[in-house]
């Protein structure tokens, strides 16, 4: 590292079923392209950390995916969000969990990384910090999320779905939606440093207080000097497995991010079943790959003037 390389960025919009009407699919493709463009734009004057934060911020602001404005709700109908970032340039990570105040949890996670001695801040205290920092305030659940919640509650009251949560809500959620549409980005900058960022509203109908993998270093995100990864899927399984760190370490050891992601997602699937996870990985040469055991995981990459959208 330390030599000049071409910057590259990749983003994902979450592993899941993604049954999309043509109009929403077009919006999603555009969102991925916009996020990639924001990442590449940031690379002109900034680092891999700037690249992943700007890319994720675009997705948080879209309202289309399960992060920031589009965040899903828990059993009580409330939004609570998790996000994490890591940057090989400083070897530091920053994350926030169970936050409700910031519209862009990724910005608060970045603040933790750059301006505190800590890795993870949670709940009300983290929200107060966001307010003090003057970050924009989250307006509460988006209309489409509110409608999904009301529909799930209507069906629960009609006895159509199990009422005993959380294990069953997970079952219900998988049946109705598949894993959610958490967002993430990984990047390498022109100095050869890498970064990863992940942001999510968590899983639909989670127990209030639940935190997933997304703000856990090594689970939902990880970046080293030779690879970076962002994970999506059932957070409980991803945290137990340590998905992002294991893929980064395997990619660094083998020099092959694609084969490493495939092998580890296969192992993950043997343990937890299919329809459970996806991961986006990039190495120091800008080779990016999205691997998932769900029906889809929209992702894209941009490097050297080439922009591609895949996984839909
Ligand atoms: N991993 C996220 C969580 O469990 C959800 C997702 O990726 O859709 O909170």
GROMACS .gro file of C-alpha atoms and ligand atoms in nm:
model
  321
    1UNK     CA    1   0.000   0.000   0.000
    2UNK     CA    2   0.099   0.362  -0.018
    3UNK     CA    3   0.131   0.344  -0.397
    4UNK     CA    4  -0.115   0.530  -0.614
    5UNK     CA    5  -0.409   0.316  -0.721
    6UNK     CA    6  -0.731   0.402  -0.903
    7UNK     CA    7  -1.007   0.476  -0.655
    8UNK     CA    8  -1.301   0.236  -0.660
    9UNK     CA    9  -1.627   0.221  -0.470
   10UNK     CA   10  -1.901  -0.040  -0.440
   11UNK     CA   11  -2.240  -0.014  -0.270
   12UNK     CA   12  -2.521  -0.253  -0.181
   13UNK     CA   13  -2.885  -0.197  -0.095
   14UNK     CA   14  -2.939  -0.508   0.117
   15UNK     CA   15  -2.996  -0.879   0.074
   16UNK     CA   16  -3.358  -0.983   0.037
   17UNK     CA   17  -3.642  -1.077  -0.192
   18UNK     CA   18  -3.671  -0.752  -0.377
   19UNK     CA   19  -3.993  -0.818  -0.564
   20UNK     CA   20  -3.999  -0.488  -0.748
   21UNK     CA   21  -4.237  -0.324  -0.989
   22UNK     CA   22  -4.056  -0.178  -1.292
   23UNK     CA   23  -4.081   0.177  -1.164
   24UNK     CA   24  -3.931   0.097  -0.822
   25UNK     CA   25  -3.661  -0.111  -0.989
   26UNK     CA   26  -3.566   0.187  -1.202
   27UNK     CA   27  -3.555   0.410  -0.893
   28UNK     CA   28  -3.336   0.156  -0.716
   29UNK     CA   29  -3.094   0.131  -1.009
   30UNK     CA   30  -3.073   0.509  -1.020
   31UNK     CA   31  -3.014   0.522  -0.645
   32UNK     CA   32  -2.724   0.280  -0.674
   33UNK     CA   33  -2.573   0.484  -0.957
   34UNK     CA   34  -2.622   0.807  -0.758
   35UNK     CA   35  -2.455   0.655  -0.451
   36UNK     CA   36  -2.162   0.534  -0.661
   37UNK     CA   37  -2.129   0.877  -0.817
   38UNK     CA   38  -2.127   1.042  -0.473
   39UNK     CA   39  -1.855   0.797  -0.366
   40UNK     CA   40  -1.642   0.869  -0.672
   41UNK     CA   41  -1.698   1.243  -0.640
   42UNK     CA   42  -1.572   1.223  -0.281
   43UNK     CA   43  -1.261   1.038  -0.401
   44UNK     CA   44  -1.145   1.346  -0.594
   45UNK     CA   45  -1.057   1.537  -0.281
   46UNK     CA   46  -1.115   1.285  -0.005
   47UNK     CA   47  -1.026   0.947   0.137
   48UNK     CA   48  -1.195   0.606   0.126
   49UNK     CA   49  -1.373   0.714   0.446
   50UNK     CA   50  -1.524   1.013   0.264
   51UNK     CA   51  -1.619   0.785  -0.025
   52UNK     CA   52  -1.816   0.532   0.183
   53UNK     CA   53  -1.980   0.794   0.403
   54UNK     CA   54  -2.098   1.002   0.105
   55UNK     CA   55  -2.226   0.693  -0.078
   56UNK     CA   56  -2.418   0.568   0.226
   57UNK     CA   57  -2.557   0.916   0.298
   58UNK     CA   58  -2.716   0.926  -0.048
   59UNK     CA   59  -2.890   0.596   0.026
   60UNK     CA   60  -2.997   0.708   0.375
   61UNK     CA   61  -3.150   1.020   0.220
   62UNK     CA   62  -3.344   0.831  -0.048
   63UNK     CA   63  -3.630   0.695   0.163
   64UNK     CA   64  -3.628   0.397  -0.075
   65UNK     CA   65  -3.420   0.157   0.132
   66UNK     CA   66  -3.405   0.049   0.495
   67UNK     CA   67  -3.165   0.309   0.632
   68UNK     CA   68  -3.196   0.674   0.732
   69UNK     CA   69  -3.526   0.816   0.602
   70UNK     CA   70  -3.649   0.476   0.478
   71UNK     CA   71  -3.573   0.291   0.803
   72UNK     CA   72  -3.810   0.015   0.907
   73UNK     CA   73  -3.991   0.000   1.242
   74UNK     CA   74  -3.992  -0.222   1.548
   75UNK     CA   75  -4.292  -0.390   1.710
   76UNK     CA   76  -4.401  -0.062   1.864
   77UNK     CA   77  -4.397   0.113   1.526
   78UNK     CA   78  -4.083   0.318   1.609
   79UNK     CA   79  -3.767   0.370   1.408
   80UNK     CA   80  -3.431   0.289   1.566
   81UNK     CA   81  -3.116   0.278   1.357
   82UNK     CA   82  -2.764   0.133   1.363
   83UNK     CA   83  -2.457   0.233   1.159
   84UNK     CA   84  -2.084   0.170   1.155
   85UNK     CA   85  -1.775   0.283   0.964
   86UNK     CA   86  -1.412   0.170   0.956
   87UNK     CA   87  -1.109   0.320   0.783
   88UNK     CA   88  -0.774   0.151   0.731
   89UNK     CA   89  -0.594   0.486   0.713
   90UNK     CA   90  -0.628   0.525   1.090
   91UNK     CA   91  -0.722   0.167   1.177
   92UNK     CA   92  -1.021   0.307   1.365
   93UNK     CA   93  -1.390   0.221   1.370
   94UNK     CA   94  -1.691   0.422   1.483
   95UNK     CA   95  -2.050   0.314   1.524
   96UNK     CA   96  -2.386   0.408   1.671
   97UNK     CA   97  -2.669   0.180   1.774
   98UNK     CA   98  -3.033   0.225   1.865
   99UNK     CA   99  -3.036   0.589   1.759
  100UNK     CA  100  -3.354   0.773   1.668
  101UNK     CA  101  -3.251   1.133   1.631
  102UNK     CA  102  -3.019   1.154   1.330
  103UNK     CA  103  -3.151   1.143   0.978
  104UNK     CA  104  -2.802   1.017   0.880
  105UNK     CA  105  -2.666   0.774   1.139
  106UNK     CA  106  -2.357   0.723   0.921
  107UNK     CA  107  -2.251   1.084   0.996
  108UNK     CA  108  -2.276   1.019   1.369
  109UNK     CA  109  -2.077   0.696   1.331
  110UNK     CA  110  -1.810   0.891   1.147
  111UNK     CA  111  -1.800   1.143   1.431
  112UNK     CA  112  -1.745   0.859   1.681
  113UNK     CA  113  -1.459   0.730   1.465
  114UNK     CA  114  -1.287   1.063   1.413
  115UNK     CA  115  -1.360   1.265   1.725
  116UNK     CA  116  -1.399   1.030   2.021
  117UNK     CA  117  -1.190   0.763   2.193
  118UNK     CA  118  -1.475   0.516   2.158
  119UNK     CA  119  -1.601   0.272   1.901
  120UNK     CA  120  -1.972   0.245   1.979
  121UNK     CA  121  -2.221   0.493   2.125
  122UNK     CA  122  -2.582   0.394   2.180
  123UNK     CA  123  -2.934   0.511   2.248
  124UNK     CA  124  -3.042   0.836   2.405
  125UNK     CA  125  -2.691   0.961   2.480
  126UNK     CA  126  -2.590   0.912   2.118
  127UNK     CA  127  -2.909   1.091   2.011
  128UNK     CA  128  -2.828   1.384   2.239
  129UNK     CA  129  -2.483   1.402   2.082
  130UNK     CA  130  -2.637   1.406   1.733
  131UNK     CA  131  -2.861   1.693   1.838
  132UNK     CA  132  -2.571   1.885   1.992
  133UNK     CA  133  -2.369   1.838   1.675
  134UNK     CA  134  -2.653   1.994   1.479
  135UNK     CA  135  -2.716   1.687   1.265
  136UNK     CA  136  -3.048   1.685   1.078
  137UNK     CA  137  -3.332   1.523   1.264
  138UNK     CA  138  -3.508   1.206   1.149
  139UNK     CA  139  -3.876   1.277   1.076
  140UNK     CA  140  -4.004   0.932   1.183
  141UNK     CA  141  -4.125   0.637   0.976
  142UNK     CA  142  -4.175   0.691   0.603
  143UNK     CA  143  -4.523   0.644   0.462
  144UNK     CA  144  -4.445   0.308   0.295
  145UNK     CA  145  -4.299   0.177   0.624
  146UNK     CA  146  -4.600   0.297   0.821
  147UNK     CA  147  -4.829   0.119   0.576
  148UNK     CA  148  -4.631  -0.207   0.601
  149UNK     CA  149  -4.648  -0.186   0.980
  150UNK     CA  150  -5.023  -0.122   0.983
  151UNK     CA  151  -5.078  -0.413   0.746
  152UNK     CA  152  -4.868  -0.648   0.962
  153UNK     CA  153  -5.057  -0.540   1.274
  154UNK     CA  154  -5.391  -0.581   1.099
  155UNK     CA  155  -5.295  -0.936   1.001
  156UNK     CA  156  -5.165  -1.010   1.349
  157UNK     CA  157  -5.494  -0.895   1.501
  158UNK     CA  158  -5.685  -1.109   1.249
  159UNK     CA  159  -5.480  -1.405   1.374
  160UNK     CA  160  -5.314  -1.448   1.034
  161UNK     CA  161  -4.962  -1.429   1.167
  162UNK     CA  162  -4.791  -1.555   1.481
  163UNK     CA  163  -4.824  -1.314   1.768
  164UNK     CA  164  -4.539  -1.442   1.980
  165UNK     CA  165  -4.231  -1.238   1.897
  166UNK     CA  166  -3.928  -1.214   1.843
  167UNK     CA  167  -3.832  -1.553   1.700
  168UNK     CA  168  -4.164  -1.566   1.526
  169UNK     CA  169  -4.149  -1.212   1.408
  170UNK     CA  170  -3.825  -1.308   1.241
  171UNK     CA  171  -4.003  -1.597   1.073
  172UNK     CA  172  -4.287  -1.367   0.970
  173UNK     CA  173  -4.051  -1.103   0.848
  174UNK     CA  174  -3.855  -1.352   0.640
  175UNK     CA  175  -4.174  -1.488   0.491
  176UNK     CA  176  -4.314  -1.147   0.406
  177UNK     CA  177  -4.004  -0.961   0.304
  178UNK     CA  178  -3.687  -1.169   0.325
  179UNK     CA  179  -3.402  -0.991   0.501
  180UNK     CA  180  -3.429  -0.615   0.470
  181UNK     CA  181  -3.263  -0.357   0.261
  182UNK     CA  182  -2.984  -0.229   0.478
  183UNK     CA  183  -2.724  -0.029   0.285
  184UNK     CA  184  -2.348  -0.042   0.275
  185UNK     CA  185  -2.044   0.081   0.089
  186UNK     CA  186  -1.681  -0.026   0.056
  187UNK     CA  187  -1.405   0.171  -0.113
  188UNK     CA  188  -1.037   0.202  -0.189
  189UNK     CA  189  -0.886   0.548  -0.237
  190UNK     CA  190  -0.596   0.666  -0.450
  191UNK     CA  191  -0.358   0.619  -0.158
  192UNK     CA  192  -0.458   0.252  -0.133
  193UNK     CA  193  -0.649   0.290   0.195
  194UNK     CA  194  -0.980   0.110   0.242
  195UNK     CA  195  -1.305   0.183   0.421
  196UNK     CA  196  -1.639   0.019   0.489
  197UNK     CA  197  -1.972   0.164   0.605
  198UNK     CA  198  -2.307   0.004   0.687
  199UNK     CA  199  -2.635   0.169   0.789
  200UNK     CA  200  -2.973   0.018   0.871
  201UNK     CA  201  -3.311   0.056   1.033
  202UNK     CA  202  -3.267  -0.307   1.143
  203UNK     CA  203  -3.529  -0.573   1.089
  204UNK     CA  204  -3.902  -0.519   1.058
  205UNK     CA  205  -4.098  -0.588   1.380
  206UNK     CA  206  -3.783  -0.635   1.587
  207UNK     CA  207  -3.821  -0.615   1.963
  208UNK     CA  208  -3.778  -0.259   2.086
  209UNK     CA  209  -3.415  -0.237   2.203
  210UNK     CA  210  -3.283  -0.486   1.952
  211UNK     CA  211  -2.950  -0.406   1.789
  212UNK     CA  212  -2.824  -0.606   1.491
  213UNK     CA  213  -2.487  -0.668   1.331
  214UNK     CA  214  -2.458  -0.339   1.141
  215UNK     CA  215  -2.288  -0.137   1.421
  216UNK     CA  216  -2.072  -0.429   1.538
  217UNK     CA  217  -1.712  -0.414   1.412
  218UNK     CA  218  -1.625  -0.732   1.224
  219UNK     CA  219  -1.989  -0.836   1.192
  220UNK     CA  220  -2.170  -0.570   0.986
  221UNK     CA  221  -1.857  -0.395   0.859
  222UNK     CA  222  -1.480  -0.424   0.858
  223UNK     CA  223  -1.184  -0.264   0.679
  224UNK     CA  224  -0.817  -0.356   0.687
  225UNK     CA  225  -0.516  -0.248   0.478
  226UNK     CA  226  -0.598  -0.503   0.209
  227UNK     CA  227  -0.979  -0.549   0.197
  228UNK     CA  228  -1.308  -0.410   0.329
  229UNK     CA  229  -1.656  -0.559   0.365
  230UNK     CA  230  -2.015  -0.463   0.448
  231UNK     CA  231  -2.270  -0.728   0.542
  232UNK     CA  232  -2.649  -0.750   0.525
  233UNK     CA  233  -2.906  -1.006   0.631
  234UNK     CA  234  -3.011  -1.148   0.964
  235UNK     CA  235  -2.800  -0.956   1.210
  236UNK     CA  236  -2.812  -1.217   1.483
  237UNK     CA  237  -2.651  -1.478   1.255
  238UNK     CA  238  -2.404  -1.231   1.104
  239UNK     CA  239  -2.286  -1.123   1.450
  240UNK     CA  240  -2.240  -1.483   1.568
  241UNK     CA  241  -2.043  -1.565   1.253
  242UNK     CA  242  -1.838  -1.242   1.237
  243UNK     CA  243  -1.909  -1.227   0.864
  244UNK     CA  244  -1.736  -0.906   0.754
  245UNK     CA  245  -1.411  -0.963   0.938
  246UNK     CA  246  -1.387  -1.324   0.828
  247UNK     CA  247  -1.435  -1.229   0.464
  248UNK     CA  248  -1.180  -0.950   0.485
  249UNK     CA  249  -0.923  -1.180   0.645
  250UNK     CA  250  -0.990  -1.457   0.395
  251UNK     CA  251  -0.962  -1.213   0.103
  252UNK     CA  252  -0.632  -1.080   0.240
  253UNK     CA  253  -0.491  -1.428   0.295
  254UNK     CA  254  -0.595  -1.566  -0.043
  255UNK     CA  255  -0.567  -1.254  -0.257
  256UNK     CA  256  -0.902  -1.354  -0.408
  257UNK     CA  257  -1.202  -1.157  -0.274
  258UNK     CA  258  -1.451  -1.336  -0.499
  259UNK     CA  259  -1.356  -1.691  -0.399
  260UNK     CA  260  -1.329  -1.589  -0.032
  261UNK     CA  261  -1.676  -1.433  -0.028
  262UNK     CA  262  -1.821  -1.740  -0.202
  263UNK     CA  263  -1.658  -1.984   0.037
  264UNK     CA  264  -1.767  -1.798   0.350
  265UNK     CA  265  -2.123  -1.733   0.233
  266UNK     CA  266  -2.144  -2.108   0.157
  267UNK     CA  267  -2.025  -2.186   0.509
  268UNK     CA  268  -2.272  -1.930   0.648
  269UNK     CA  269  -2.555  -2.094   0.451
  270UNK     CA  270  -2.464  -2.439   0.584
  271UNK     CA  271  -2.493  -2.304   0.939
  272UNK     CA  272  -2.795  -2.073   0.912
  273UNK     CA  273  -2.979  -2.172   0.596
  274UNK     CA  274  -3.041  -1.988   0.271
  275UNK     CA  275  -3.215  -1.651   0.249
  276UNK     CA  276  -3.010  -1.523   0.542
  277UNK     CA  277  -2.722  -1.297   0.430
  278UNK     CA  278  -2.518  -1.111   0.175
  279UNK     CA  279  -2.184  -0.937   0.175
  280UNK     CA  280  -2.003  -0.680  -0.036
  281UNK     CA  281  -1.625  -0.696  -0.046
  282UNK     CA  282  -1.349  -0.493  -0.213
  283UNK     CA  283  -0.974  -0.544  -0.213
  284UNK     CA  284  -0.682  -0.303  -0.236
  285UNK     CA  285  -0.679  -0.331  -0.616
  286UNK     CA  286  -1.041  -0.222  -0.635
  287UNK     CA  287  -1.179  -0.567  -0.717
  288UNK     CA  288  -1.533  -0.570  -0.576
  289UNK     CA  289  -1.782  -0.852  -0.541
  290UNK     CA  290  -2.131  -0.900  -0.397
  291UNK     CA  291  -2.216  -1.250  -0.273
  292UNK     CA  292  -2.553  -1.349  -0.122
  293UNK     CA  293  -2.774  -1.646  -0.042
  294UNK     CA  294  -3.099  -1.448  -0.084
  295UNK     CA  295  -3.299  -1.398  -0.402
  296UNK     CA  296  -3.133  -1.066  -0.467
  297UNK     CA  297  -2.886  -0.812  -0.334
  298UNK     CA  298  -2.878  -0.500  -0.547
  299UNK     CA  299  -2.520  -0.378  -0.565
  300UNK     CA  300  -2.295  -0.185  -0.795
  301UNK     CA  301  -1.941  -0.067  -0.839
  302UNK     CA  302  -1.760   0.219  -1.000
  303UNK     CA  303  -1.394   0.215  -1.097
  304UNK     CA  304  -1.188   0.364  -1.377
  305UNK     CA  305  -1.493   0.510  -1.550
  306UNK     CA  306  -1.682   0.179  -1.547
  307UNK     CA  307  -2.012   0.179  -1.356
  308UNK     CA  308  -2.214  -0.141  -1.317
  309UNK     CA  309  -2.534  -0.228  -1.132
  310UNK     CA  310  -2.583  -0.596  -1.048
  311UNK     CA  311  -2.771  -0.833  -0.819
  312UNK     CA  312  -3.129  -0.725  -0.901
  313LIG     N1  313  -2.836  -0.679   0.906
  313LIG     C1  314  -2.945  -0.592   0.937
  313LIG     C2  315  -2.986  -0.616   1.081
  313LIG     O1  316  -2.996  -0.730   1.121
  313LIG     C3  317  -3.065  -0.607   0.852
  313LIG     C4  318  -3.038  -0.617   0.703
  313LIG     O2  319  -2.927  -0.631   0.658
  313LIG     O3  320  -3.134  -0.608   0.628
  313LIG     O4  321  -3.016  -0.522   1.151
   0.00000   0.00000   0.00000
